[in-house]
PDB file of C-alpha atoms in Angstrom:
ATOM      1  CA  LEU A  22       0.013  -0.095   0.003  1.00  0.00           C
ATOM      2  CA  ALA A  23       2.772   2.347   0.812  1.00  0.00           C
ATOM      3  CA  GLN A  24       4.593   1.563  -2.485  1.00  0.00           C
ATOM      4  CA  ARG A  25       1.359   2.355  -4.337  1.00  0.00           C
ATOM      5  CA  ARG A  26       0.995   5.698  -2.517  1.00  0.00           C
ATOM      6  CA  HIS A  27       4.493   6.451  -3.291  1.00  0.00           C
ATOM      7  CA  SER A  28       4.284   5.618  -7.010  1.00  0.00           C
ATOM      8  CA  LYS A  29       1.042   7.772  -7.066  1.00  0.00           C
ATOM      9  CA  HIS A  30       2.892  10.642  -5.477  1.00  0.00           C
ATOM     10  CA  LEU A  31       5.754  10.561  -8.116  1.00  0.00           C
ATOM     11  CA  MET A  32       3.256  10.273 -11.026  1.00  0.00           C
ATOM     12  CA  SER A  33       1.455  13.359  -9.764  1.00  0.00           C
ATOM     13  CA  ARG A  34       4.512  15.381 -10.201  1.00  0.00           C
ATOM     14  CA  LEU A  35       5.232  14.317 -13.710  1.00  0.00           C
ATOM     15  CA  PRO A  36       3.930  16.515 -16.580  1.00  0.00           C
ATOM     16  CA  TYR A  37       0.568  15.339 -17.932  1.00  0.00           C
ATOM     17  CA  LEU A  38       1.575  16.931 -21.174  1.00  0.00           C
ATOM     18  CA  TYR A  39       4.814  17.799 -22.939  1.00  0.00           C
ATOM     19  CA  VAL A  40       6.093  21.069 -21.461  1.00  0.00           C
ATOM     20  CA  GLY A  41       6.357  22.569 -24.874  1.00  0.00           C
ATOM     21  CA  VAL A  42       4.127  23.074 -27.851  1.00  0.00           C
ATOM     22  CA  PRO A  43       5.150  22.661 -31.551  1.00  0.00           C
ATOM     23  CA  LEU A  44       4.869  25.633 -33.897  1.00  0.00           C
ATOM     24  CA  GLY A  45       3.828  23.486 -36.825  1.00  0.00           C
ATOM     25  CA  LYS A  46       4.934  19.923 -37.240  1.00  0.00           C
ATOM     26  CA  GLU A  47       3.662  17.697 -34.351  1.00  0.00           C
ATOM     27  CA  ASP A  48       6.403  15.190 -34.681  1.00  0.00           C
ATOM     28  CA  PHE A  49      10.164  15.489 -33.892  1.00  0.00           C
ATOM     29  CA  ALA A  50      12.194  16.023 -37.190  1.00  0.00           C
ATOM     30  CA  LYS A  51      15.791  15.653 -38.251  1.00  0.00           C
ATOM     31  CA  VAL A  52      16.680  18.958 -36.452  1.00  0.00           C
ATOM     32  CA  ASN A  53      14.818  19.751 -33.303  1.00  0.00           C
ATOM     33  CA  VAL A  54      14.779  23.430 -31.911  1.00  0.00           C
ATOM     34  CA  GLU A  55      13.352  24.155 -28.497  1.00  0.00           C
ATOM     35  CA  VAL A  56      12.963  27.717 -27.322  1.00  0.00           C
ATOM     36  CA  PHE A  57      12.476  28.852 -23.852  1.00  0.00           C
ATOM     37  CA  LEU A  58      10.437  32.127 -23.944  1.00  0.00           C
ATOM     38  CA  ASP A  59       9.009  34.502 -21.395  1.00  0.00           C
ATOM     39  CA  PHE A  60       5.683  36.268 -22.472  1.00  0.00           C
ATOM     40  CA  PHE A  61       6.765  39.461 -20.846  1.00  0.00           C
ATOM     41  CA  CYS A  62      10.192  39.503 -22.318  1.00  0.00           C
ATOM     42  CA  PRO A  63      10.765  41.892 -25.305  1.00  0.00           C
ATOM     43  CA  PHE A  64      13.375  39.764 -26.735  1.00  0.00           C
ATOM     44  CA  SER A  65      11.265  36.690 -26.572  1.00  0.00           C
ATOM     45  CA  VAL A  66       8.431  38.713 -28.279  1.00  0.00           C
ATOM     46  CA  LYS A  67      11.073  39.622 -31.002  1.00  0.00           C
ATOM     47  CA  ALA A  68      12.109  36.058 -31.676  1.00  0.00           C
ATOM     48  CA  THR A  69       8.494  34.615 -31.982  1.00  0.00           C
ATOM     49  CA  PRO A  70       8.005  35.581 -35.600  1.00  0.00           C
ATOM     50  CA  THR A  71      11.246  34.066 -36.771  1.00  0.00           C
ATOM     51  CA  MET A  72      10.406  30.902 -34.911  1.00  0.00           C
ATOM     52  CA  VAL A  73       7.149  30.643 -36.623  1.00  0.00           C
ATOM     53  CA  GLU A  74       8.757  30.958 -39.956  1.00  0.00           C
ATOM     54  CA  LEU A  75      11.662  28.658 -38.916  1.00  0.00           C
ATOM     55  CA  ALA A  76       9.015  25.907 -38.070  1.00  0.00           C
ATOM     56  CA  LYS A  77       8.108  25.980 -41.761  1.00  0.00           C
ATOM     57  CA  LEU A  78      11.212  24.688 -43.051  1.00  0.00           C
ATOM     58  CA  ASP A  79      11.621  20.997 -44.098  1.00  0.00           C
ATOM     59  CA  ASN A  80      13.022  18.583 -41.587  1.00  0.00           C
ATOM     60  CA  VAL A  81      12.963  21.278 -38.751  1.00  0.00           C
ATOM     61  CA  ALA A  82      10.595  21.061 -35.803  1.00  0.00           C
ATOM     62  CA  VAL A  83      10.201  24.085 -33.435  1.00  0.00           C
ATOM     63  CA  ARG A  84       8.806  23.695 -29.950  1.00  0.00           C
ATOM     64  CA  VAL A  85       8.340  26.614 -27.675  1.00  0.00           C
ATOM     65  CA  VAL A  86       8.456  26.362 -23.837  1.00  0.00           C
ATOM     66  CA  PRO A  87       6.949  28.976 -21.640  1.00  0.00           C
ATOM     67  CA  TYR A  88       9.586  30.062 -19.104  1.00  0.00           C
ATOM     68  CA  PRO A  89       8.585  33.222 -17.204  1.00  0.00           C
ATOM     69  CA  GLN A  90      11.506  34.990 -15.411  1.00  0.00           C
ATOM     70  CA  PRO A  91      11.181  35.665 -11.654  1.00  0.00           C
ATOM     71  CA  TRP A  92      11.535  39.352 -12.303  1.00  0.00           C
ATOM     72  CA  HIS A  93       8.575  39.330 -14.648  1.00  0.00           C
ATOM     73  CA  TRP A  94       5.588  38.359 -12.553  1.00  0.00           C
ATOM     74  CA  GLU A  95       3.471  39.357 -15.458  1.00  0.00           C
ATOM     75  CA  GLY A  96       4.970  36.588 -17.642  1.00  0.00           C
ATOM     76  CA  GLY A  97       3.830  33.982 -15.037  1.00  0.00           C
ATOM     77  CA  VAL A  98       0.138  35.146 -15.226  1.00  0.00           C
ATOM     78  CA  ILE A  99       0.314  34.992 -19.169  1.00  0.00           C
ATOM     79  CA  ALA A 100       2.004  31.618 -19.106  1.00  0.00           C
ATOM     80  CA  THR A 101      -0.687  30.327 -16.742  1.00  0.00           C
ATOM     81  CA  ALA A 102      -3.248  31.558 -19.117  1.00  0.00           C
ATOM     82  CA  PHE A 103      -1.647  29.766 -22.103  1.00  0.00           C
ATOM     83  CA  ASN A 104      -1.645  26.503 -20.118  1.00  0.00           C
ATOM     84  CA  VAL A 105      -5.524  26.715 -19.859  1.00  0.00           C
ATOM     85  CA  VAL A 106      -5.560  26.517 -23.591  1.00  0.00           C
ATOM     86  CA  LEU A 107      -2.666  24.085 -23.924  1.00  0.00           C
ATOM     87  CA  LYS A 108      -4.538  21.738 -21.410  1.00  0.00           C
ATOM     88  CA  ASN A 109      -8.027  21.925 -23.047  1.00  0.00           C
ATOM     89  CA  HIS A 110      -7.308  22.076 -26.617  1.00  0.00           C
ATOM     90  CA  SER A 111      -5.076  20.849 -29.450  1.00  0.00           C
ATOM     91  CA  SER A 112      -1.506  21.517 -29.931  1.00  0.00           C
ATOM     92  CA  GLU A 113      -2.381  23.473 -33.035  1.00  0.00           C
ATOM     93  CA  ALA A 114      -4.807  25.735 -31.125  1.00  0.00           C
ATOM     94  CA  ALA A 115      -2.163  26.261 -28.331  1.00  0.00           C
ATOM     95  CA  ALA A 116       0.406  27.262 -30.909  1.00  0.00           C
ATOM     96  CA  LYS A 117      -1.795  29.848 -32.365  1.00  0.00           C
ATOM     97  CA  TYR A 118      -2.746  31.260 -28.957  1.00  0.00           C
ATOM     98  CA  PHE A 119       0.834  31.424 -28.031  1.00  0.00           C
ATOM     99  CA  VAL A 120       1.405  33.716 -31.060  1.00  0.00           C
ATOM    100  CA  ALA A 121      -1.514  35.697 -30.240  1.00  0.00           C
ATOM    101  CA  LEU A 122      -0.372  36.290 -26.557  1.00  0.00           C
ATOM    102  CA  MET A 123       3.110  37.378 -27.821  1.00  0.00           C
ATOM    103  CA  LYS A 124       1.613  39.830 -30.386  1.00  0.00           C
ATOM    104  CA  ASN A 125      -0.256  41.463 -27.656  1.00  0.00           C
ATOM    105  CA  TYR A 126       2.527  42.158 -25.466  1.00  0.00           C
ATOM    106  CA  PRO A 127       2.166  45.856 -25.549  1.00  0.00           C
ATOM    107  CA  LYS A 128      -1.534  45.498 -24.006  1.00  0.00           C
ATOM    108  CA  PHE A 129      -0.099  43.208 -21.349  1.00  0.00           C
ATOM    109  CA  LYS A 130       2.607  45.718 -20.642  1.00  0.00           C
ATOM    110  CA  GLU A 131       0.023  48.461 -20.090  1.00  0.00           C
ATOM    111  CA  GLU A 132      -2.131  46.333 -17.595  1.00  0.00           C
ATOM    112  CA  GLY A 133       1.126  45.340 -15.859  1.00  0.00           C
ATOM    113  CA  LYS A 134       1.811  48.865 -15.125  1.00  0.00           C
ATOM    114  CA  LYS A 135      -1.542  49.029 -13.358  1.00  0.00           C
ATOM    115  CA  MET A 136      -0.610  45.757 -11.340  1.00  0.00           C
ATOM    116  CA  SER A 137      -3.918  44.381 -12.561  1.00  0.00           C
ATOM    117  CA  VAL A 138      -3.767  40.647 -12.567  1.00  0.00           C
ATOM    118  CA  GLY A 139      -7.568  40.511 -13.290  1.00  0.00           C
ATOM    119  CA  ASN A 140      -7.347  42.631 -16.312  1.00  0.00           C
ATOM    120  CA  MET A 141      -4.482  40.647 -17.672  1.00  0.00           C
ATOM    121  CA  VAL A 142      -6.455  37.477 -17.376  1.00  0.00           C
ATOM    122  CA  LYS A 143      -9.534  39.020 -19.030  1.00  0.00           C
ATOM    123  CA  LEU A 144      -7.312  40.121 -21.852  1.00  0.00           C
ATOM    124  CA  ALA A 145      -5.728  36.764 -22.207  1.00  0.00           C
ATOM    125  CA  HIS A 146      -9.323  35.146 -22.398  1.00  0.00           C
ATOM    126  CA  SER A 147     -10.371  37.698 -25.002  1.00  0.00           C
ATOM    127  CA  LEU A 148      -7.471  36.439 -27.217  1.00  0.00           C
ATOM    128  CA  THR A 149      -8.909  32.887 -27.184  1.00  0.00           C
ATOM    129  CA  SER A 150     -11.506  34.324 -29.725  1.00  0.00           C
ATOM    130  CA  GLY A 151     -11.311  32.844 -33.052  1.00  0.00           C
ATOM    131  CA  ILE A 152      -8.991  30.200 -31.824  1.00  0.00           C
ATOM    132  CA  VAL A 153     -10.905  28.197 -29.332  1.00  0.00           C
ATOM    133  CA  GLU A 154     -14.247  28.404 -27.631  1.00  0.00           C
ATOM    134  CA  MET A 155     -14.044  28.808 -23.914  1.00  0.00           C
ATOM    135  CA  LYS A 156     -16.284  30.691 -21.649  1.00  0.00           C
ATOM    136  CA  GLU A 157     -14.725  33.342 -19.391  1.00  0.00           C
ATOM    137  CA  ASP A 158     -15.949  31.526 -16.114  1.00  0.00           C
ATOM    138  CA  ASP A 159     -14.492  28.222 -17.248  1.00  0.00           C
ATOM    139  CA  PHE A 160     -11.219  29.978 -18.150  1.00  0.00           C
ATOM    140  CA  LEU A 161     -10.964  31.565 -14.871  1.00  0.00           C
ATOM    141  CA  THR A 162     -11.848  28.146 -13.120  1.00  0.00           C
ATOM    142  CA  GLU A 163      -8.919  26.432 -14.954  1.00  0.00           C
ATOM    143  CA  PHE A 164      -6.706  29.484 -14.466  1.00  0.00           C
ATOM    144  CA  ASN A 165      -6.874  29.089 -10.663  1.00  0.00           C
ATOM    145  CA  ASP A 166      -6.569  25.379 -10.695  1.00  0.00           C
ATOM    146  CA  GLN A 167      -3.333  24.374  -8.750  1.00  0.00           C
ATOM    147  CA  GLU A 168      -4.097  20.828  -8.435  1.00  0.00           C
ATOM    148  CA  SER A 169      -2.406  18.053 -10.551  1.00  0.00           C
ATOM    149  CA  PRO A 170      -3.013  18.118 -13.442  1.00  0.00           C
ATOM    150  CA  GLY A 171      -3.895  21.699 -13.127  1.00  0.00           C
ATOM    151  CA  VAL A 172      -2.385  24.455 -15.272  1.00  0.00           C
ATOM    152  CA  VAL A 173      -0.303  25.791 -12.301  1.00  0.00           C
ATOM    153  CA  ARG A 174       1.312  22.313 -11.896  1.00  0.00           C
ATOM    154  CA  GLN A 175       2.059  22.455 -15.602  1.00  0.00           C
ATOM    155  CA  LEU A 176       3.700  25.807 -15.181  1.00  0.00           C
ATOM    156  CA  LYS A 177       5.890  24.415 -12.445  1.00  0.00           C
ATOM    157  CA  ASN A 178       6.866  21.560 -14.587  1.00  0.00           C
ATOM    158  CA  GLN A 179       7.768  23.925 -17.570  1.00  0.00           C
ATOM    159  CA  ILE A 180      10.081  25.900 -15.163  1.00  0.00           C
ATOM    160  CA  LYS A 181      11.503  22.706 -13.713  1.00  0.00           C
ATOM    161  CA  TYR A 182      12.316  21.670 -17.270  1.00  0.00           C
ATOM    162  CA  GLY A 183      14.254  25.009 -17.913  1.00  0.00           C
ATOM    163  CA  ARG A 184      16.062  24.815 -14.694  1.00  0.00           C
ATOM    164  CA  GLN A 185      17.178  21.120 -15.240  1.00  0.00           C
ATOM    165  CA  ASN A 186      18.629  22.302 -18.536  1.00  0.00           C
ATOM    166  CA  GLY A 187      20.374  25.201 -16.944  1.00  0.00           C
ATOM    167  CA  ILE A 188      18.183  27.904 -18.598  1.00  0.00           C
ATOM    168  CA  HIS A 189      18.729  31.359 -17.259  1.00  0.00           C
ATOM    169  CA  GLU A 190      17.988  34.027 -19.960  1.00  0.00           C
ATOM    170  CA  THR A 191      15.037  34.279 -22.378  1.00  0.00           C
ATOM    171  CA  PRO A 192      15.102  33.498 -25.234  1.00  0.00           C
ATOM    172  CA  THR A 193      17.391  30.470 -24.909  1.00  0.00           C
ATOM    173  CA  PHE A 194      17.410  28.138 -27.885  1.00  0.00           C
ATOM    174  CA  MET A 195      18.279  24.488 -27.772  1.00  0.00           C
ATOM    175  CA  VAL A 196      19.207  22.578 -30.996  1.00  0.00           C
ATOM    176  CA  ASN A 197      18.812  18.723 -30.793  1.00  0.00           C
ATOM    177  CA  GLY A 198      18.935  18.970 -26.954  1.00  0.00           C
ATOM    178  CA  THR A 199      21.939  21.221 -26.671  1.00  0.00           C
ATOM    179  CA  ILE A 200      21.994  25.015 -25.791  1.00  0.00           C
ATOM    180  CA  ALA A 201      22.891  27.019 -28.878  1.00  0.00           C
ATOM    181  CA  GLY A 202      24.586  29.802 -27.184  1.00  0.00           C
ATOM    182  CA  ALA A 203      25.434  31.828 -30.026  1.00  0.00           C
ATOM    183  CA  ALA A 204      21.813  32.020 -31.142  1.00  0.00           C
ATOM    184  CA  SER A 205      19.927  35.279 -30.587  1.00  0.00           C
ATOM    185  CA  SER A 206      16.603  37.020 -30.853  1.00  0.00           C
ATOM    186  CA  SER A 207      18.093  39.127 -33.595  1.00  0.00           C
ATOM    187  CA  TRP A 208      18.751  36.225 -35.928  1.00  0.00           C
ATOM    188  CA  ASP A 209      16.764  36.024 -39.140  1.00  0.00           C
ATOM    189  CA  ILE A 210      15.937  32.923 -41.150  1.00  0.00           C
ATOM    190  CA  PRO A 211      19.213  33.195 -43.284  1.00  0.00           C
ATOM    191  CA  LYS A 212      21.156  33.152 -40.046  1.00  0.00           C
ATOM    192  CA  TRP A 213      19.291  30.073 -38.541  1.00  0.00           C
ATOM    193  CA  LYS A 214      19.825  28.267 -42.059  1.00  0.00           C
ATOM    194  CA  GLU A 215      23.464  28.958 -41.586  1.00  0.00           C
ATOM    195  CA  LEU A 216      23.420  27.270 -38.129  1.00  0.00           C
ATOM    196  CA  LEU A 217      21.157  24.325 -39.247  1.00  0.00           C
ATOM    197  CA  GLY A 218      22.266  23.666 -42.651  1.00  0.00           C
ATOM    198  CA  PRO A 219      25.192  21.363 -41.738  1.00  0.00           C
ATOM    199  CA  LEU A 220      22.993  19.580 -39.322  1.00  0.00           C
ATOM    200  CA  LEU A 221      20.525  18.803 -41.999  1.00  0.00           C
ATOM    201  CA  GLU A 222      23.139  17.845 -44.578  1.00  0.00           C
ATOM    202  CA  ALA A 223      24.570  15.391 -41.924  1.00  0.00           C
ATOM    203  CA  ALA A 224      21.200  13.947 -41.145  1.00  0.00           C
ATOM    204  CA  ALA A 225      20.519  13.529 -44.839  1.00  0.00           C
ATOM    205  CA  LYS A 226      23.657  11.581 -45.386  1.00  0.00           C
ATOM    206  CA  LYS A 227      22.976   9.367 -42.510  1.00  0.00           C
ATOM    207  CA  ASN A 228      19.769   8.266 -44.212  1.00  0.00           C
TER     208      ASN A 228
END
């Protein structure tokens, strides 16, 4: 009995969903890019459109992982809202919502200045329109759910995933499981092709 309780306790700490969301392809590809982004980081916002385009390249999969910084309390609010959609809807819908949240960074910034969590959550819910159908009351209930497999637990797992990989700054990019320290939010697609090209060529030769 004690062993079963211990196993159940361990399982409750494991993510019920993959901590990231694919921006495009569901499956892992020959080259896999994982990006740790903070919704309230201007450099993360800057990198997002490039990541969307990068995900369109053949044999490249891009997955984004919410990683709010401790000094951006607003990022944690938005990441929790994102996890509401990630938990209850498809990865495709979650990816679209991720981009919508990033695009509306200026609006969240204004609400952050007012220290208004309630308004930030309402804004986050309003951005689900056209992506998923979810009543505001249901959205708020999920937002405040701290039990496993609640959205707050999922956020803790996303942060844990970043910490176990030594992530500090955002955005941080990992290529095939290894941090690409030179990569930057200022990189465009040609610069990314320069980095990933040799990897794609090597993978092609292997096959």
